[in-house]
Amino acid sequence: MTRVTFPSSSPRRIRQSNAVATLNALHRFGPLSRAELARHMGVNRSSAGNIVLELVEAGLVREVPENEAANSAAQPRAGRPGILVELVPDAVFFVGIEIGVEHITCVEIDLAGKIVRSSTRRFEGRNSGPEEAVRTAIDQAFSEIGKDDLTRCQGLGITVPGQMDRNGFIHVAPILGWRNLDLPALTRTFLPAEVPVSAENDANAFGIGTTYSQHEAANGVTFFMVIETGVGGGIVIDGKLFRGGNGLAGEVGHLKTRNSEYRNLEQAFGRDRILSSYRQFDPDADLDAFLSDVRDRVPEAVQFAEEWSSLLAFAVVQISRLIDPNRIVLGGSVAELYPLVAARVDAHIRDLQAATFPIPEIIFDENAAYGSAFGAACMMHQRFVSLDNQLLNKDAVSDPGNSVA
């Protein structure tokens, strides 16, 4: 039950809290009747009705006949259809951007949290400064958004593979070559409109997005690993991101390996390592060609895949001993190798791990193509349906296009 809490006795604050709880309930459960909404929120039906009326006037929710509601789980009933309340998906939207080493991915999600637009384009991040990278990303993200629609944009989240604090200040993004950068401030200088901005590490954003899209947050500890050119990690405990003391929790790519040839795991089984090694056999190979050769059991590809399996197993064992996760979720282009070698990874883990120590479930997220960008957009959606959003204040709730949270 999503019970309403009253952080202060101010009527304005109470209304804002009620509006937040209503939007969260509709996002989580889909279309609801007033009675169901009141039950989820822990208020009486009259109070729920007043909240709904304010949000309808704001254009954020609407009333629809039960047989016309989108994604309604309600059982059809005989007689006249009841009236349900649902979110207005296109009332507002949120943008997420991932600046990677070899690509930029942009995602737009609606108020229902669904992806309505996405794009991925090649981009040489290592050969570009932060200003060029952010400008290019903003142009890509807003290229199909009309000027009149900008007022509906209620947040932009941006991610990079780097070490940053909770305010989005990058201490170092070694693969990109960025240091001491206020990423949110830089992003604002290129935006075509004034909107809230937040920045996050790409692996953390991947974890946020995967968790946020689940109706029920997974209990326990989940470790999210993004394997691209670099190897990043994020930790989610009972549905909440764990950042660590300095925002660096989960930096698994910097763990040492057993092989002295490589300084850390990132160098040992990231994208660059795979391709540089495999191109000694096939000079023109890209990652797709390598994966195809593994599927076709080309001996050289299988040999490299076996080495990769042992390194991933070593990483899983070290992660298990450090944080004891219930599950490890893999994302990123290189992680597509895992389903092809899952049995070998499991065998290596069992050789390395003490029999008395539990082995976490390993899951490959097939929908992770937009993982970090989607997570960045989800961060802003989450902010919108929280008490941080002043738009839900009674004095600002009349038109979502006229205020900036």
mmCIF file of C-alpha atoms in Angstrom, residues 127-380:
data_model
loop_
_atom_site.group_PDB
_atom_site.id
_atom_site.type_symbol
_atom_site.label_atom_id
_atom_site.label_comp_id
_atom_site.label_asym_id
_atom_site.label_seq_id
_atom_site.Cartn_x
_atom_site.Cartn_y
_atom_site.Cartn_z
ATOM 1 C CA ASN A 127 38.636 11.685 -29.332
ATOM 2 C CA SER A 128 36.171 14.328 -28.179
ATOM 3 C CA GLY A 129 36.223 16.877 -25.394
ATOM 4 C CA PRO A 130 33.306 17.146 -22.962
ATOM 5 C CA GLU A 131 31.869 20.248 -24.653
ATOM 6 C CA GLU A 132 31.709 18.546 -28.054
ATOM 7 C CA ALA A 133 30.310 15.353 -26.561
ATOM 8 C CA VAL A 134 27.552 17.071 -24.582
ATOM 9 C CA ARG A 135 26.624 19.405 -27.454
ATOM 10 C CA THR A 136 26.374 16.456 -29.847
ATOM 11 C CA ALA A 137 24.287 14.477 -27.362
ATOM 12 C CA ILE A 138 21.866 17.350 -26.768
ATOM 13 C CA ASP A 139 21.455 17.901 -30.515
ATOM 14 C CA GLN A 140 20.721 14.206 -30.979
ATOM 15 C CA ALA A 141 18.267 14.048 -28.080
ATOM 16 C CA PHE A 142 16.216 17.068 -29.137
ATOM 17 C CA SER A 143 16.475 16.770 -32.932
ATOM 18 C CA GLU A 144 12.942 15.395 -33.231
ATOM 19 C CA ILE A 145 11.357 17.455 -30.471
ATOM 20 C CA GLY A 146 9.544 20.542 -31.712
ATOM 21 C CA LYS A 147 9.992 23.926 -30.081
ATOM 22 C CA ASP A 148 6.391 23.954 -28.902
ATOM 23 C CA ASP A 149 6.904 20.603 -27.168
ATOM 24 C CA LEU A 150 9.851 21.761 -25.073
ATOM 25 C CA THR A 151 7.524 23.074 -22.371
ATOM 26 C CA ARG A 152 6.498 19.471 -21.681
ATOM 27 C CA CYS A 153 10.084 18.383 -20.976
ATOM 28 C CA GLN A 154 10.376 18.003 -17.215
ATOM 29 C CA GLY A 155 13.887 16.662 -16.882
ATOM 30 C CA LEU A 156 17.061 15.469 -18.561
ATOM 31 C CA GLY A 157 19.376 12.842 -17.121
ATOM 32 C CA ILE A 158 22.833 12.254 -18.535
ATOM 33 C CA THR A 159 25.303 9.435 -17.864
ATOM 34 C CA VAL A 160 28.971 8.763 -18.590
ATOM 35 C CA PRO A 161 31.403 6.001 -17.568
ATOM 36 C CA GLY A 162 33.121 7.949 -14.837
ATOM 37 C CA GLN A 163 33.608 8.487 -11.130
ATOM 38 C CA MET A 164 31.291 11.229 -9.919
ATOM 39 C CA ASP A 165 29.624 12.420 -6.741
ATOM 40 C CA ARG A 166 25.885 12.499 -6.089
ATOM 41 C CA ASN A 167 25.705 16.005 -7.586
ATOM 42 C CA GLY A 168 27.068 14.835 -10.929
ATOM 43 C CA PHE A 169 30.535 16.351 -10.552
ATOM 44 C CA ILE A 170 32.985 14.108 -12.422
ATOM 45 C CA HIS A 171 36.234 13.550 -10.574
ATOM 46 C CA VAL A 172 37.601 11.405 -13.360
ATOM 47 C CA ALA A 173 36.237 9.584 -16.411
ATOM 48 C CA PRO A 174 39.458 7.808 -17.376
ATOM 49 C CA ILE A 175 38.295 6.175 -20.595
ATOM 50 C CA LEU A 176 36.918 9.457 -21.933
ATOM 51 C CA GLY A 177 39.833 11.436 -20.525
ATOM 52 C CA TRP A 178 37.627 13.878 -18.548
ATOM 53 C CA ARG A 179 38.541 15.298 -15.155
ATOM 54 C CA ASN A 180 37.061 17.733 -12.637
ATOM 55 C CA LEU A 181 33.925 18.512 -14.612
ATOM 56 C CA ASP A 182 30.543 19.818 -13.429
ATOM 57 C CA LEU A 183 28.530 17.758 -15.916
ATOM 58 C CA PRO A 184 25.044 19.123 -15.043
ATOM 59 C CA ALA A 185 26.261 22.722 -15.374
ATOM 60 C CA LEU A 186 27.892 22.002 -18.728
ATOM 61 C CA THR A 187 24.742 20.254 -19.940
ATOM 62 C CA ARG A 188 22.545 23.237 -19.075
ATOM 63 C CA THR A 189 24.617 25.521 -21.303
ATOM 64 C CA PHE A 190 23.554 23.546 -24.404
ATOM 65 C CA LEU A 191 19.899 22.864 -23.567
ATOM 66 C CA PRO A 192 17.274 24.514 -25.787
ATOM 67 C CA ALA A 193 15.032 25.120 -22.756
ATOM 68 C CA GLU A 194 15.331 25.420 -18.992
ATOM 69 C CA VAL A 195 14.711 21.977 -17.529
ATOM 70 C CA PRO A 196 15.970 20.100 -14.461
ATOM 71 C CA VAL A 197 19.236 18.229 -15.096
ATOM 72 C CA SER A 198 20.870 15.346 -13.257
ATOM 73 C CA ALA A 199 23.999 13.307 -13.994
ATOM 74 C CA GLU A 200 24.910 9.777 -12.956
ATOM 75 C CA ASN A 201 27.485 7.056 -13.516
ATOM 76 C CA ASP A 202 26.370 4.803 -16.394
ATOM 77 C CA ALA A 203 26.309 1.583 -14.350
ATOM 78 C CA ASN A 204 24.315 3.203 -11.558
ATOM 79 C CA ALA A 205 21.841 4.509 -14.133
ATOM 80 C CA PHE A 206 21.546 1.036 -15.643
ATOM 81 C CA GLY A 207 20.647 -0.312 -12.201
ATOM 82 C CA ILE A 208 18.149 2.497 -11.589
ATOM 83 C CA GLY A 209 16.404 1.912 -14.910
ATOM 84 C CA THR A 210 16.175 -1.855 -14.543
ATOM 85 C CA THR A 211 14.840 -1.539 -11.001
ATOM 86 C CA TYR A 212 12.488 1.343 -11.785
ATOM 87 C CA SER A 213 10.749 -0.558 -14.570
ATOM 88 C CA GLN A 214 9.814 -3.385 -12.207
ATOM 89 C CA HIS A 215 6.441 -3.191 -10.476
ATOM 90 C CA GLU A 216 7.912 -4.885 -7.447
ATOM 91 C CA ALA A 217 11.479 -4.013 -6.510
ATOM 92 C CA ALA A 218 13.633 -7.098 -6.097
ATOM 93 C CA ASN A 219 14.419 -7.826 -2.469
ATOM 94 C CA GLY A 220 17.974 -8.245 -1.343
ATOM 95 C CA VAL A 221 21.137 -7.132 -3.103
ATOM 96 C CA THR A 222 21.489 -6.810 -6.877
ATOM 97 C CA PHE A 223 24.771 -6.004 -8.574
ATOM 98 C CA PHE A 224 24.496 -4.429 -12.024
ATOM 99 C CA MET A 225 27.511 -4.799 -14.295
ATOM 100 C CA VAL A 226 27.851 -2.873 -17.556
ATOM 101 C CA ILE A 227 30.479 -4.340 -19.875
ATOM 102 C CA GLU A 228 31.474 -2.094 -22.746
ATOM 103 C CA THR A 229 34.933 -0.655 -23.425
ATOM 104 C CA GLY A 230 35.055 -0.229 -19.671
ATOM 105 C CA VAL A 231 33.474 -2.329 -16.958
ATOM 106 C CA GLY A 232 31.262 -0.517 -14.472
ATOM 107 C CA GLY A 233 29.078 -1.628 -11.619
ATOM 108 C CA GLY A 234 26.165 -0.432 -9.550
ATOM 109 C CA ILE A 235 24.636 -1.826 -6.358
ATOM 110 C CA VAL A 236 20.915 -1.770 -5.568
ATOM 111 C CA ILE A 237 19.759 -2.909 -2.133
ATOM 112 C CA ASP A 238 16.037 -3.600 -1.688
ATOM 113 C CA GLY A 239 15.284 -1.381 -4.677
ATOM 114 C CA LYS A 240 17.512 1.539 -3.620
ATOM 115 C CA LEU A 241 20.831 2.545 -5.151
ATOM 116 C CA PHE A 242 23.822 2.191 -2.831
ATOM 117 C CA ARG A 243 26.495 4.754 -3.705
ATOM 118 C CA GLY A 244 29.087 4.118 -1.014
ATOM 119 C CA GLY A 245 30.906 6.735 1.005
ATOM 120 C CA ASN A 246 32.260 8.640 -2.005
ATOM 121 C CA GLY A 247 29.900 7.566 -4.764
ATOM 122 C CA LEU A 248 32.289 4.870 -5.989
ATOM 123 C CA ALA A 249 30.554 1.686 -4.832
ATOM 124 C CA GLY A 250 30.530 -0.996 -7.494
ATOM 125 C CA GLU A 251 33.652 0.022 -9.442
ATOM 126 C CA VAL A 252 34.366 -3.603 -10.234
ATOM 127 C CA GLY A 253 36.368 -2.779 -13.348
ATOM 128 C CA HIS A 254 39.256 -1.693 -11.156
ATOM 129 C CA LEU A 255 39.574 -5.000 -9.326
ATOM 130 C CA LYS A 256 42.914 -6.695 -9.850
ATOM 131 C CA THR A 257 43.099 -9.858 -11.925
ATOM 132 C CA ARG A 258 45.059 -13.044 -11.406
ATOM 133 C CA ASN A 259 46.893 -12.384 -14.653
ATOM 134 C CA SER A 260 49.754 -9.911 -14.262
ATOM 135 C CA GLU A 261 49.445 -9.025 -17.948
ATOM 136 C CA TYR A 262 46.428 -6.836 -17.154
ATOM 137 C CA ARG A 263 46.258 -4.142 -14.527
ATOM 138 C CA ASN A 264 42.563 -4.704 -13.790
ATOM 139 C CA LEU A 265 39.410 -6.500 -14.941
ATOM 140 C CA GLU A 266 38.403 -3.652 -17.229
ATOM 141 C CA GLN A 267 41.550 -4.141 -19.277
ATOM 142 C CA ALA A 268 41.189 -7.907 -19.148
ATOM 143 C CA PHE A 269 37.667 -8.494 -20.470
ATOM 144 C CA GLY A 270 36.296 -5.212 -21.797
ATOM 145 C CA ARG A 271 35.532 -4.570 -25.471
ATOM 146 C CA ASP A 272 39.025 -3.287 -26.368
ATOM 147 C CA ARG A 273 40.706 -6.380 -24.971
ATOM 148 C CA ILE A 274 38.407 -8.759 -26.874
ATOM 149 C CA LEU A 275 38.790 -7.005 -30.219
ATOM 150 C CA SER A 276 42.526 -6.319 -29.989
ATOM 151 C CA SER A 277 43.130 -9.990 -29.247
ATOM 152 C CA TYR A 278 40.701 -11.404 -31.792
ATOM 153 C CA ARG A 279 41.907 -9.119 -34.575
ATOM 154 C CA GLN A 280 45.195 -10.971 -34.462
ATOM 155 C CA PHE A 281 43.175 -13.792 -35.999
ATOM 156 C CA ASP A 282 40.652 -11.718 -37.999
ATOM 157 C CA PRO A 283 41.984 -8.167 -38.638
ATOM 158 C CA ASP A 284 38.574 -6.830 -39.740
ATOM 159 C CA ALA A 285 36.511 -8.315 -36.929
ATOM 160 C CA ASP A 286 34.115 -6.182 -34.929
ATOM 161 C CA LEU A 287 32.182 -7.302 -31.854
ATOM 162 C CA ASP A 288 29.235 -8.635 -33.877
ATOM 163 C CA ALA A 289 31.594 -10.723 -36.001
ATOM 164 C CA PHE A 290 33.295 -12.114 -32.907
ATOM 165 C CA LEU A 291 29.966 -13.054 -31.319
ATOM 166 C CA SER A 292 28.870 -14.682 -34.565
ATOM 167 C CA ASP A 293 32.083 -16.722 -34.679
ATOM 168 C CA VAL A 294 31.514 -17.876 -31.094
ATOM 169 C CA ARG A 295 28.019 -19.045 -32.068
ATOM 170 C CA ASP A 296 29.486 -20.849 -35.065
ATOM 171 C CA ARG A 297 32.115 -22.510 -32.833
ATOM 172 C CA VAL A 298 35.091 -21.055 -34.707
ATOM 173 C CA PRO A 299 38.014 -22.450 -32.664
ATOM 174 C CA GLU A 300 39.862 -19.163 -32.211
ATOM 175 C CA ALA A 301 36.679 -17.388 -31.122
ATOM 176 C CA VAL A 302 35.825 -20.183 -28.709
ATOM 177 C CA GLN A 303 39.310 -19.932 -27.205
ATOM 178 C CA PHE A 304 38.924 -16.205 -26.530
ATOM 179 C CA ALA A 305 35.397 -16.765 -25.199
ATOM 180 C CA GLU A 306 36.734 -19.362 -22.771
ATOM 181 C CA GLU A 307 39.317 -16.912 -21.439
ATOM 182 C CA TRP A 308 36.607 -14.271 -21.087
ATOM 183 C CA SER A 309 34.446 -16.764 -19.189
ATOM 184 C CA SER A 310 37.162 -17.430 -16.641
ATOM 185 C CA LEU A 311 37.738 -13.709 -16.089
ATOM 186 C CA LEU A 312 34.022 -13.014 -15.639
ATOM 187 C CA ALA A 313 33.845 -15.913 -13.191
ATOM 188 C CA PHE A 314 36.756 -14.431 -11.245
ATOM 189 C CA ALA A 315 34.910 -11.075 -11.114
ATOM 190 C CA VAL A 316 31.704 -12.748 -9.926
ATOM 191 C CA VAL A 317 33.546 -14.535 -7.132
ATOM 192 C CA GLN A 318 35.246 -11.343 -5.949
ATOM 193 C CA ILE A 319 31.931 -9.445 -6.036
ATOM 194 C CA SER A 320 30.267 -12.273 -4.129
ATOM 195 C CA ARG A 321 32.837 -12.176 -1.372
ATOM 196 C CA LEU A 322 32.667 -8.399 -1.069
ATOM 197 C CA ILE A 323 28.914 -7.707 -1.111
ATOM 198 C CA ASP A 324 27.198 -11.138 -1.215
ATOM 199 C CA PRO A 325 24.637 -10.249 -3.930
ATOM 200 C CA ASN A 326 21.505 -12.296 -4.526
ATOM 201 C CA ARG A 327 21.802 -11.670 -8.249
ATOM 202 C CA ILE A 328 24.128 -10.099 -10.802
ATOM 203 C CA VAL A 329 22.536 -8.421 -13.831
ATOM 204 C CA LEU A 330 24.733 -8.004 -16.901
ATOM 205 C CA GLY A 331 24.261 -5.287 -19.512
ATOM 206 C CA GLY A 332 26.242 -3.649 -22.295
ATOM 207 C CA SER A 333 27.273 -4.861 -25.735
ATOM 208 C CA VAL A 334 30.010 -7.225 -24.513
ATOM 209 C CA ALA A 335 27.591 -8.875 -22.077
ATOM 210 C CA GLU A 336 25.866 -10.416 -25.111
ATOM 211 C CA LEU A 337 28.655 -12.982 -24.954
ATOM 212 C CA TYR A 338 27.438 -14.316 -21.608
ATOM 213 C CA PRO A 339 24.449 -16.408 -22.819
ATOM 214 C CA LEU A 340 26.814 -18.193 -25.209
ATOM 215 C CA VAL A 341 29.220 -19.202 -22.437
ATOM 216 C CA ALA A 342 26.977 -19.295 -19.358
ATOM 217 C CA ALA A 343 27.736 -22.945 -18.626
ATOM 218 C CA ARG A 344 31.480 -22.299 -18.737
ATOM 219 C CA VAL A 345 31.159 -19.270 -16.458
ATOM 220 C CA ASP A 346 29.228 -21.389 -13.984
ATOM 221 C CA ALA A 347 31.868 -24.105 -14.086
ATOM 222 C CA HIS A 348 34.670 -21.608 -13.457
ATOM 223 C CA ILE A 349 32.747 -20.043 -10.573
ATOM 224 C CA ARG A 350 32.293 -23.419 -8.915
ATOM 225 C CA ASP A 351 36.007 -24.116 -9.248
ATOM 226 C CA LEU A 352 36.880 -20.774 -7.626
ATOM 227 C CA GLN A 353 34.142 -20.379 -5.027
ATOM 228 C CA ALA A 354 34.163 -22.232 -1.723
ATOM 229 C CA ALA A 355 31.395 -24.824 -1.616
ATOM 230 C CA THR A 356 29.963 -23.210 1.526
ATOM 231 C CA PHE A 357 29.628 -19.794 -0.131
ATOM 232 C CA PRO A 358 26.417 -19.045 -2.082
ATOM 233 C CA ILE A 359 26.592 -18.362 -5.808
ATOM 234 C CA PRO A 360 24.443 -15.469 -7.031
ATOM 235 C CA GLU A 361 22.004 -15.791 -9.906
ATOM 236 C CA ILE A 362 23.467 -14.275 -13.077
ATOM 237 C CA ILE A 363 21.022 -12.605 -15.464
ATOM 238 C CA PHE A 364 21.690 -11.118 -18.885
ATOM 239 C CA ASP A 365 19.363 -8.168 -19.478
ATOM 240 C CA GLU A 366 18.247 -8.587 -23.089
ATOM 241 C CA ASN A 367 16.546 -5.190 -22.965
ATOM 242 C CA ALA A 368 19.682 -3.355 -21.876
ATOM 243 C CA ALA A 369 20.423 -1.698 -25.232
ATOM 244 C CA TYR A 370 19.099 1.571 -23.839
ATOM 245 C CA GLY A 371 19.825 0.651 -20.218
ATOM 246 C CA SER A 372 21.870 3.617 -19.007
ATOM 247 C CA ALA A 373 20.003 6.215 -21.076
ATOM 248 C CA PHE A 374 16.680 4.759 -19.954
ATOM 249 C CA GLY A 375 17.866 4.830 -16.345
ATOM 250 C CA ALA A 376 18.883 8.477 -16.712
ATOM 251 C CA ALA A 377 15.386 9.332 -17.930
ATOM 252 C CA CYS A 378 13.879 7.290 -15.084
ATOM 253 C CA MET A 379 15.853 9.368 -12.574
ATOM 254 C CA MET A 380 14.046 12.472 -13.797
#
